[in-house]
Coordinates of C-alpha atoms in Angstrom, one line a residue:
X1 CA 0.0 0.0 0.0
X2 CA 1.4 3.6 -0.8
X3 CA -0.3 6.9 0.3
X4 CA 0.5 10.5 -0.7
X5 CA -1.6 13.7 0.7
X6 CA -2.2 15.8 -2.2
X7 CA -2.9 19.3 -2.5
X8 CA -5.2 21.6 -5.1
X9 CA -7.9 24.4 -4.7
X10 CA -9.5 24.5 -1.6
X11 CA -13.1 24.9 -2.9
X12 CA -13.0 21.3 -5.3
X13 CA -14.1 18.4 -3.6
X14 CA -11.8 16.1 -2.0
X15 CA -11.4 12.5 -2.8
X16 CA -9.4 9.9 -2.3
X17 CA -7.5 8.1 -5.4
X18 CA -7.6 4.2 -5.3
X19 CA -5.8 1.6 -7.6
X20 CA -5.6 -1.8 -7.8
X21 CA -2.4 -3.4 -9.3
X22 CA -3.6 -6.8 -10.9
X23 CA 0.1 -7.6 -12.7
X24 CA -0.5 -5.0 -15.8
X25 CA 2.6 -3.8 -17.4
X26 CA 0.9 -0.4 -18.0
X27 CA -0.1 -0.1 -14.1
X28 CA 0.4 3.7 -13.1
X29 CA 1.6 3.1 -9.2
X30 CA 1.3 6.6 -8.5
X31 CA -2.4 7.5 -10.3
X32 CA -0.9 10.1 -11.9
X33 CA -3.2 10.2 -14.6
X34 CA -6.4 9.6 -12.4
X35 CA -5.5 12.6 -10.4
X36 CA -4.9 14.7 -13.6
X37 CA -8.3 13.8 -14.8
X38 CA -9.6 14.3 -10.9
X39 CA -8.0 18.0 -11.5
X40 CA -9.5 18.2 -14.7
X41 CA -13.2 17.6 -13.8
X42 CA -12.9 19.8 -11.0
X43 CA -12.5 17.5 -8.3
X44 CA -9.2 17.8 -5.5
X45 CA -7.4 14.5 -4.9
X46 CA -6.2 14.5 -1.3
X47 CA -4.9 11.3 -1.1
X48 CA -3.8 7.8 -3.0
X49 CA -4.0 4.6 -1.8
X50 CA -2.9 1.6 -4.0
X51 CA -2.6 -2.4 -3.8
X52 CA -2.4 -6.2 -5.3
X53 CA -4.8 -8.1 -5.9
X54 CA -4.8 -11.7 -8.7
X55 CA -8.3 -10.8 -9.2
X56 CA -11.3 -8.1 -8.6
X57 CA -13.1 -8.8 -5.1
X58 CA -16.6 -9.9 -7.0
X59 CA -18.1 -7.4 -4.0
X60 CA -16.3 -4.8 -2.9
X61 CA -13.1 -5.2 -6.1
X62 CA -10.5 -4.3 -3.3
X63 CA -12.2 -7.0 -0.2
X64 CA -13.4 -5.6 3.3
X65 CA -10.3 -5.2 5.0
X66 CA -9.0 -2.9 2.3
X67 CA -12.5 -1.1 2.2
X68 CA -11.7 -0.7 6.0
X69 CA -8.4 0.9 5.2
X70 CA -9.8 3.4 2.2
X71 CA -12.9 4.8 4.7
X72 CA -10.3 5.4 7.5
X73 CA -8.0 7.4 4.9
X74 CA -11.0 9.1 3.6
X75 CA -11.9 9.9 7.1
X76 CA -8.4 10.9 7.9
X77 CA -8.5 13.6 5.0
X78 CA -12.1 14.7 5.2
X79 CA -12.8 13.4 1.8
X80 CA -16.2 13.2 0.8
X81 CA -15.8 10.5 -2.4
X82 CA -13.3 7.6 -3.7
X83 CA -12.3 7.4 -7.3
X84 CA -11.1 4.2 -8.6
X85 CA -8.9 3.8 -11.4
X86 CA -10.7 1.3 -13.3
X87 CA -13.4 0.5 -13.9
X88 CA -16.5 -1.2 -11.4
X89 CA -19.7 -3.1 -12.3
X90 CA -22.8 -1.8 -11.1
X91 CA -23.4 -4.1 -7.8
X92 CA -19.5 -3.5 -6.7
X93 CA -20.3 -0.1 -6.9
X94 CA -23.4 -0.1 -5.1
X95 CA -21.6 -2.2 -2.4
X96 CA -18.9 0.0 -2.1
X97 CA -20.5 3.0 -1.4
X98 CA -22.9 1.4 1.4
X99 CA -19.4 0.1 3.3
X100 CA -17.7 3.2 2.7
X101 CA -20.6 5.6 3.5
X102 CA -19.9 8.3 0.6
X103 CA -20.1 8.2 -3.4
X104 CA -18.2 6.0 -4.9
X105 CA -17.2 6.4 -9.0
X106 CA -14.7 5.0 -11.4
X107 CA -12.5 5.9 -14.4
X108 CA -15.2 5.7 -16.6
X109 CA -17.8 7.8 -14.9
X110 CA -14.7 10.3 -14.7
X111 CA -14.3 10.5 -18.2
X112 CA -17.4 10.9 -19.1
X113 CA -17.7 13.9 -16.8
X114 CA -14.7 15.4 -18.2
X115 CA -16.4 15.2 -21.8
X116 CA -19.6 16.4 -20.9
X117 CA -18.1 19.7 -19.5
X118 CA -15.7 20.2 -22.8
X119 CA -18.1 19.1 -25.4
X120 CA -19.0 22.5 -27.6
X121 CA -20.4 21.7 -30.7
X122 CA -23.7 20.0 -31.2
X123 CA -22.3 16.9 -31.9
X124 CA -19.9 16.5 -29.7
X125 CA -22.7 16.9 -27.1
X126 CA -24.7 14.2 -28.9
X127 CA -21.7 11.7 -28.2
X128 CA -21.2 12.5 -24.8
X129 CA -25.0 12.2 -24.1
X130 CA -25.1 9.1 -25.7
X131 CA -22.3 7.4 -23.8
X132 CA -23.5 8.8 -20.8
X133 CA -26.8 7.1 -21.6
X134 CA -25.5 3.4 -22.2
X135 CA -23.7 4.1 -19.1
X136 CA -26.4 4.4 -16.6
X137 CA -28.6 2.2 -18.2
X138 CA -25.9 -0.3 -17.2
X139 CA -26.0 0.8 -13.5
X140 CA -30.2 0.4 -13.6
X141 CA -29.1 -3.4 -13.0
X142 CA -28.5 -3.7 -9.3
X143 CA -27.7 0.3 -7.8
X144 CA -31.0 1.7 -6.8
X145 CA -32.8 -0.7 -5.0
X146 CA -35.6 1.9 -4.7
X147 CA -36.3 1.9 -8.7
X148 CA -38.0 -1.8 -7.6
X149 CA -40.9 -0.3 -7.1
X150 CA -44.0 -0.9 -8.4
X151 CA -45.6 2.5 -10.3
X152 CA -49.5 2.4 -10.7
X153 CA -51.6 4.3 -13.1
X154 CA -51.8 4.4 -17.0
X155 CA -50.2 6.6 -19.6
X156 CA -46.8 8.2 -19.5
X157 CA -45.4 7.2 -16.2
X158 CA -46.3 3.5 -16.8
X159 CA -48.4 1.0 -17.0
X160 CA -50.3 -1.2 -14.4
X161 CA -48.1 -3.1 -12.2
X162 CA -45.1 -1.2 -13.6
X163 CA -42.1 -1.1 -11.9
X164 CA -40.3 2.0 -11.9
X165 CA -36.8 0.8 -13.1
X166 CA -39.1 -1.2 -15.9
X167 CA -40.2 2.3 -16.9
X168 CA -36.7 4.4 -16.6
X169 CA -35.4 1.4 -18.3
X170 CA -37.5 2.0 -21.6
X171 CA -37.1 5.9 -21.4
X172 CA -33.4 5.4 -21.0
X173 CA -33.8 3.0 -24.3
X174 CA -35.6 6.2 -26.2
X175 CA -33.0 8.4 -25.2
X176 CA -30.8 6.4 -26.3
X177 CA -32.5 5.7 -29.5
X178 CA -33.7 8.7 -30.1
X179 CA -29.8 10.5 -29.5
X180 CA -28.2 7.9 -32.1
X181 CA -30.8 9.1 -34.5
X182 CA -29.8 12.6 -33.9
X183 CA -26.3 11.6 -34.2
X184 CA -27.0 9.4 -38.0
X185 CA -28.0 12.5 -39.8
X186 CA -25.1 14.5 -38.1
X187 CA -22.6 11.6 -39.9
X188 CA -24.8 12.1 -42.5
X189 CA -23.6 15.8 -42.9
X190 CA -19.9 14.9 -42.5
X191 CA -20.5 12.0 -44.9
X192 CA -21.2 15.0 -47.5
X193 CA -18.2 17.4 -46.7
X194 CA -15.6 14.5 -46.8
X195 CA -17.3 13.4 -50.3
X196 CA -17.1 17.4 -51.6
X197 CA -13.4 18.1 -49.9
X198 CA -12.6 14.8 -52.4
X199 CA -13.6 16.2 -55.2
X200 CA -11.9 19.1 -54.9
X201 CA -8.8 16.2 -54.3
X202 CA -7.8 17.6 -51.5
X203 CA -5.1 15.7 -49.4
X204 CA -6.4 15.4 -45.6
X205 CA -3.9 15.1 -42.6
X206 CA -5.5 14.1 -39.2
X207 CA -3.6 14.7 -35.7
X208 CA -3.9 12.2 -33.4
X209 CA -2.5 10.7 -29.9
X210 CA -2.3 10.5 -26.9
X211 CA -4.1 13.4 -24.7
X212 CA -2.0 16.3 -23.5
X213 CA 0.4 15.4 -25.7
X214 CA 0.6 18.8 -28.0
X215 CA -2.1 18.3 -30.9
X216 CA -3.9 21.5 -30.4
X217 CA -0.6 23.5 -29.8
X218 CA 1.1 22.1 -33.2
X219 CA -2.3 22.3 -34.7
X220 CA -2.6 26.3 -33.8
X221 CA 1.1 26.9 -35.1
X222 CA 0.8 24.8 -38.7
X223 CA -2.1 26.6 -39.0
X224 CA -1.6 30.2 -37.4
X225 CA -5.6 29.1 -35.6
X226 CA -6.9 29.8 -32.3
X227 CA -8.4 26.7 -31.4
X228 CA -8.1 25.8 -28.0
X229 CA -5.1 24.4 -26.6
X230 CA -4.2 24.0 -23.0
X231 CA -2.0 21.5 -20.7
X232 CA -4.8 19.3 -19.4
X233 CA -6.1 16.2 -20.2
X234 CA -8.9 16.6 -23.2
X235 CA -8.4 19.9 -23.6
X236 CA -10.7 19.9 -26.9
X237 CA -13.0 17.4 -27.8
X238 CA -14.7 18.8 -31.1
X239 CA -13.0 18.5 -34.5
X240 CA -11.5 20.8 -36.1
X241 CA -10.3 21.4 -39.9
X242 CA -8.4 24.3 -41.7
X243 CA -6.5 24.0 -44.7
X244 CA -3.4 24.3 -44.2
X245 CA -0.2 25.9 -47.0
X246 CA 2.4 24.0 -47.8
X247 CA 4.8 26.3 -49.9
X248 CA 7.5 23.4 -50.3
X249 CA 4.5 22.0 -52.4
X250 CA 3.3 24.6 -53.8
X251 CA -0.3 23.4 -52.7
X252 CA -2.7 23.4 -49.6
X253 CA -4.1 20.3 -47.8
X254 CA -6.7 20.1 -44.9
X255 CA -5.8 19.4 -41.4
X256 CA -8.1 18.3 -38.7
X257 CA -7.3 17.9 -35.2
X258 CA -9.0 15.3 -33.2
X259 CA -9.7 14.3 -29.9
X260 CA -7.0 12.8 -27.7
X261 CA -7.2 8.9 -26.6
X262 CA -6.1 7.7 -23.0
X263 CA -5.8 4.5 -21.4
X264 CA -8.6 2.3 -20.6
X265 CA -10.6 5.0 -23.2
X266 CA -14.5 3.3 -22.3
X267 CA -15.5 1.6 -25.4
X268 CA -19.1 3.6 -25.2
X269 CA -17.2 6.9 -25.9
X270 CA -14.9 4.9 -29.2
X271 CA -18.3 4.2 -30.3
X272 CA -20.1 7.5 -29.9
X273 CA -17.1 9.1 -30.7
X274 CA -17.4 7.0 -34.5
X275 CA -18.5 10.2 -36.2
X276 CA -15.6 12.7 -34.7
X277 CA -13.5 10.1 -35.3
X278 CA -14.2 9.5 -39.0
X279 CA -12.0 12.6 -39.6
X280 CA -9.3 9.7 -38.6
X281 CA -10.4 7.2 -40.6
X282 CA -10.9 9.1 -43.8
X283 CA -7.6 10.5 -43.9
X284 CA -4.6 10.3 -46.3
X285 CA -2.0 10.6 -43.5
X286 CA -2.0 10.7 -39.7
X287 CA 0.3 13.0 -37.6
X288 CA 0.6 10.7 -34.8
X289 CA 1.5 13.4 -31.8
X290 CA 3.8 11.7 -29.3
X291 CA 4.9 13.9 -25.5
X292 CA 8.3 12.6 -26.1
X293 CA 8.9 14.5 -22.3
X294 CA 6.9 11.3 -20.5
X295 CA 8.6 8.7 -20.0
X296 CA 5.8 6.2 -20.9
X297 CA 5.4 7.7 -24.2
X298 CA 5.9 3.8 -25.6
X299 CA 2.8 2.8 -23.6
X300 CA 0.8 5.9 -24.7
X301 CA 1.8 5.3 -28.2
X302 CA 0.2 1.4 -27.8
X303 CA -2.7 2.8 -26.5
X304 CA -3.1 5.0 -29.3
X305 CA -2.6 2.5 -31.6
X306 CA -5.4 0.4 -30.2
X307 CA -7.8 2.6 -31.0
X308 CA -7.0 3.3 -33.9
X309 CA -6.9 -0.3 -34.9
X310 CA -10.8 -0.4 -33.1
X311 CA -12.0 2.7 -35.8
X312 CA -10.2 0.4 -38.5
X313 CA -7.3 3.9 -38.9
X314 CA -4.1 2.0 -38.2
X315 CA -3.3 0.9 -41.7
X316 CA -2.9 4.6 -42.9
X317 CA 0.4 5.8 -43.3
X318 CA 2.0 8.0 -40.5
X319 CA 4.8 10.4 -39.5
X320 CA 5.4 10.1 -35.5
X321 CA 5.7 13.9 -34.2
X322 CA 7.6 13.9 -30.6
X323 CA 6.4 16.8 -29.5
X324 CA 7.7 18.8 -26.4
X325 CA 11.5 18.9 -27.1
X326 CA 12.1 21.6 -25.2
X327 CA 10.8 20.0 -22.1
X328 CA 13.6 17.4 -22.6
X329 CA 16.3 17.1 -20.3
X330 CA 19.9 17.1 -21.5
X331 CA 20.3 13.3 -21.2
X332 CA 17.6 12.6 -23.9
X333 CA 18.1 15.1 -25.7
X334 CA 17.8 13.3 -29.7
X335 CA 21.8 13.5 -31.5
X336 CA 19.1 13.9 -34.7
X337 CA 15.6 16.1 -35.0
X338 CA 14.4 13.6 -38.3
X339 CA 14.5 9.6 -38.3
X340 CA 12.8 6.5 -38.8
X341 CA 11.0 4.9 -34.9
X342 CA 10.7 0.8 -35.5
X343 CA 6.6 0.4 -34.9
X344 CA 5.5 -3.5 -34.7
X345 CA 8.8 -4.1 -37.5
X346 CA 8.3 -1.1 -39.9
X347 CA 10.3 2.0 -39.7
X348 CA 7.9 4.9 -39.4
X349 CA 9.0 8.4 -40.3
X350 CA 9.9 10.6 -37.2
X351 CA 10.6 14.0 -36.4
X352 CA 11.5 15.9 -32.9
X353 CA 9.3 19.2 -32.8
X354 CA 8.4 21.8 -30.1
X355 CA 4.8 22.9 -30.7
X356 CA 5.5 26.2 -28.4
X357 CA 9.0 27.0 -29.4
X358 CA 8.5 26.3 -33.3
X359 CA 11.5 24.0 -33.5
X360 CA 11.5 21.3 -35.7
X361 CA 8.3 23.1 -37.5
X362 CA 10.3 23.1 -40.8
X363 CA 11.0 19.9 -40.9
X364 CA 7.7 18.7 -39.9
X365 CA 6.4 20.9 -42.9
X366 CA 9.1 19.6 -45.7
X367 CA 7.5 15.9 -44.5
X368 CA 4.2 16.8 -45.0
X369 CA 4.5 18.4 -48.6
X370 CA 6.9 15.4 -49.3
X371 CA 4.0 13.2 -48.8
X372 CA 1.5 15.4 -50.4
X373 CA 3.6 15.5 -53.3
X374 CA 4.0 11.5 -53.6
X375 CA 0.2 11.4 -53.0
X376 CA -0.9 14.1 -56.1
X377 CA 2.0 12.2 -58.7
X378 CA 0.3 8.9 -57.7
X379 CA -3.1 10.5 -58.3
X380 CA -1.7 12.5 -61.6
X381 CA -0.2 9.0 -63.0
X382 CA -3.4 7.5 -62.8
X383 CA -5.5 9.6 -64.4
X384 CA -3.1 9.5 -67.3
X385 CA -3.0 6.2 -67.2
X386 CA -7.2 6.1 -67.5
X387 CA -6.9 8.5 -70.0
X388 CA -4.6 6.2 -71.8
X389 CA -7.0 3.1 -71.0
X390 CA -9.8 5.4 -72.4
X391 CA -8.2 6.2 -75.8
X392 CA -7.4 2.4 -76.9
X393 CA -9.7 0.9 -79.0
X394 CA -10.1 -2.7 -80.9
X395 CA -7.9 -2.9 -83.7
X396 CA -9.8 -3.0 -87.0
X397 CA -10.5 -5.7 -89.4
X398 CA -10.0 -5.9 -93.1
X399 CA -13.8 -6.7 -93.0
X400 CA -14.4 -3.1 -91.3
X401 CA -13.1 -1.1 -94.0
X402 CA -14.6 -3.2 -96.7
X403 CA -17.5 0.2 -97.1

């Protein structure tokens, strides 16, 4: 067991940070990350309390006598609710919070939070609704025992004999059903600017990785834009797309940057975040944005890579940006700002940039109208070759020219 007092603005409410180490490699002993994303959604971690386990406690995921030790802490620091790091089904949950006598919430709840307070445009608060949604309707199982109820009457608030989880059951289903309707014809829309930015043949460069790791802050200084950029987890969730100059090309090409992915991302939010992350899927080239200043940037870059294999985007050629150079110490500082980085046996193109400074900016640029280049000769060679296809004909007979 560690524990660490923590310290933030007085006015968020405490809670206590909880891991459980079940033998992952990717295991972050000192919740780091949960109490960034704690920070982030407004809440004050004042203390962390980790430990081993082969397997989840089927009640209470951590057992009683741990439970024991996390309401004493809690009581210790005056925190008023526990955050686990992963994630808890609905009765361990429920059983949790009875033992421990204050909320109880995990990574995912967390997450969603966090998106539902940054979400801006319509759509992105569609997907966030609708993940929230499919979670809740999942703790309807076993949480509130009061829901058991049976409702009387006719008409809106249920039938005869109704119980009342029956009945927020099916309104949770028409929410549900009723946002992913919402969200079709919003695909729908994007479906319709991809197709026209294609005719126009326009070469389109997504930015993604690993949250926090600089996309927003290269994204404003390709683009000389203002969208929003801060260092905190998810600091933008909403797409955005400007077109973007290349003078080593002589040509412009659209780039779109795209919500960051974290470990343990909850499959809900990869699938209502399908549309906002069609921008990744429909791309000629990803800019995959790496904080080469943390030193887990290998396991970030796997968890990026996993969910870009889950929106079917990780057979589309890349160029690995490690971004943050000037946050490097001396000692890994790169000999060389442009190489190849080995990525499951290929060598993938890689360049050392500081979003913030500009360094490396050129180099980035002379990459990016390298493979724009490649991409219009490829699409110029084929049309001649069409062309070419189009003007052969049969050869003619003896017998044609007999009139």
């Amino acid at each position: 067991m560690s524990v660490n007092a923590a310290s933030s603005p007085e006015d968020a409410t405490p809670v206590v940070l909880v891991g459980v180490d079940f033998g992952l490699p990717h295991f972050d002993t000192d919740l780091e990350e949960l109490g960034l994303l704690a920070q982030t959604a407004g809440l004050r971690p004042v203390a962390r309390i980790t430990c081993k386990r082969k397997a989840p406690d089927a009640a209470l995921f951590v057992g009683s006598g741990k439970a024991d030790e996390i309401r004493m802490l809690a009581q210790m620091h005056g925190a008023r609710e526990v955050l686990f790091d992963q994630a808890l089904s609905p009765a361990q949950q429920r059983n949790l919070e009875r033992h421990l006598e204050m909320p109880v919430n995990d990574r995912t709840l967390l997450i969603l939070e966090i998106f539902a307070q940054r979400a801006r445009s319509h759509e992105g608060k569609l997907q966030v609704e609708l993940a929230r949604l499919q979670y809740v309707a999942t703790r309807l199982v076993r949480r509130w025992t009061h829901l058991e109820r049976q409702m009387g009457g006719i008409g809106g608030r249920g039938g005869p004999g109704e119980k009342q989880i029956e009945l927020d059951r099916r309104m949770i289903a028409d929410a549900i059903k009723r946002t992913k309707d919402k969200l079709q014809k919003v695909k729908k829309q994007r479906a319709t600017q991809r197709r026209q930015r294609e005719r126009r043949d326009v070469f389109n460069i997504s930015l993604v990785g690993y949250t926090n790791a600089g996309k927003s802050t290269l994204f404003n200084a390709l683009v000389k834009a203002r969208a929003y950029a801060a260092d905190q987890l998810f600091a933008t969730l909403d797409t955005t797309t400007r077109q973007l100059y290349l003078s080593e090309a002589g040509m412009s090409v659209s780039l779109s940057d795209t919500v960051g992915f974290i470990r343990d991302l909850p499959h809900g939010l990869v699938e209502a975040f399908q549309a906002t992350l069609q921008e990744a899927v429909d791309a000629d080239l990803l800019l995959h944005v790496v904080d080469a200043s943390n030193e887990t940037f290998p396991e970030q870059m796997d968890q990026v890579r996993r969910v870009l294999g889950e929106i079917g985007a990780l057979d589309i050629p890349q160029v690995l940006v490690f971004n943050k150079l000037d946050a490097l110490p001396p000692e890994r500082m790169p000999a060389i700002t442009q190489d190849t980085y080995e990525v499951d046996g290929v060598a993938v193109p890689r360049v050392f940039v500081s979003a913030r400074t500009g360094e490396g900016l050129v180099q980035l640029r002379q990459l990016l109208a390298q493979a724009a280049l490649a991409a219009r000769n490829a699409s110029d060679e084929g049309e001649v070759q069409d062309g070419r296809d189009g003007l052969r004909s049969e050869p003619m007979s003896l017998d044609d020219c007999d009139d």
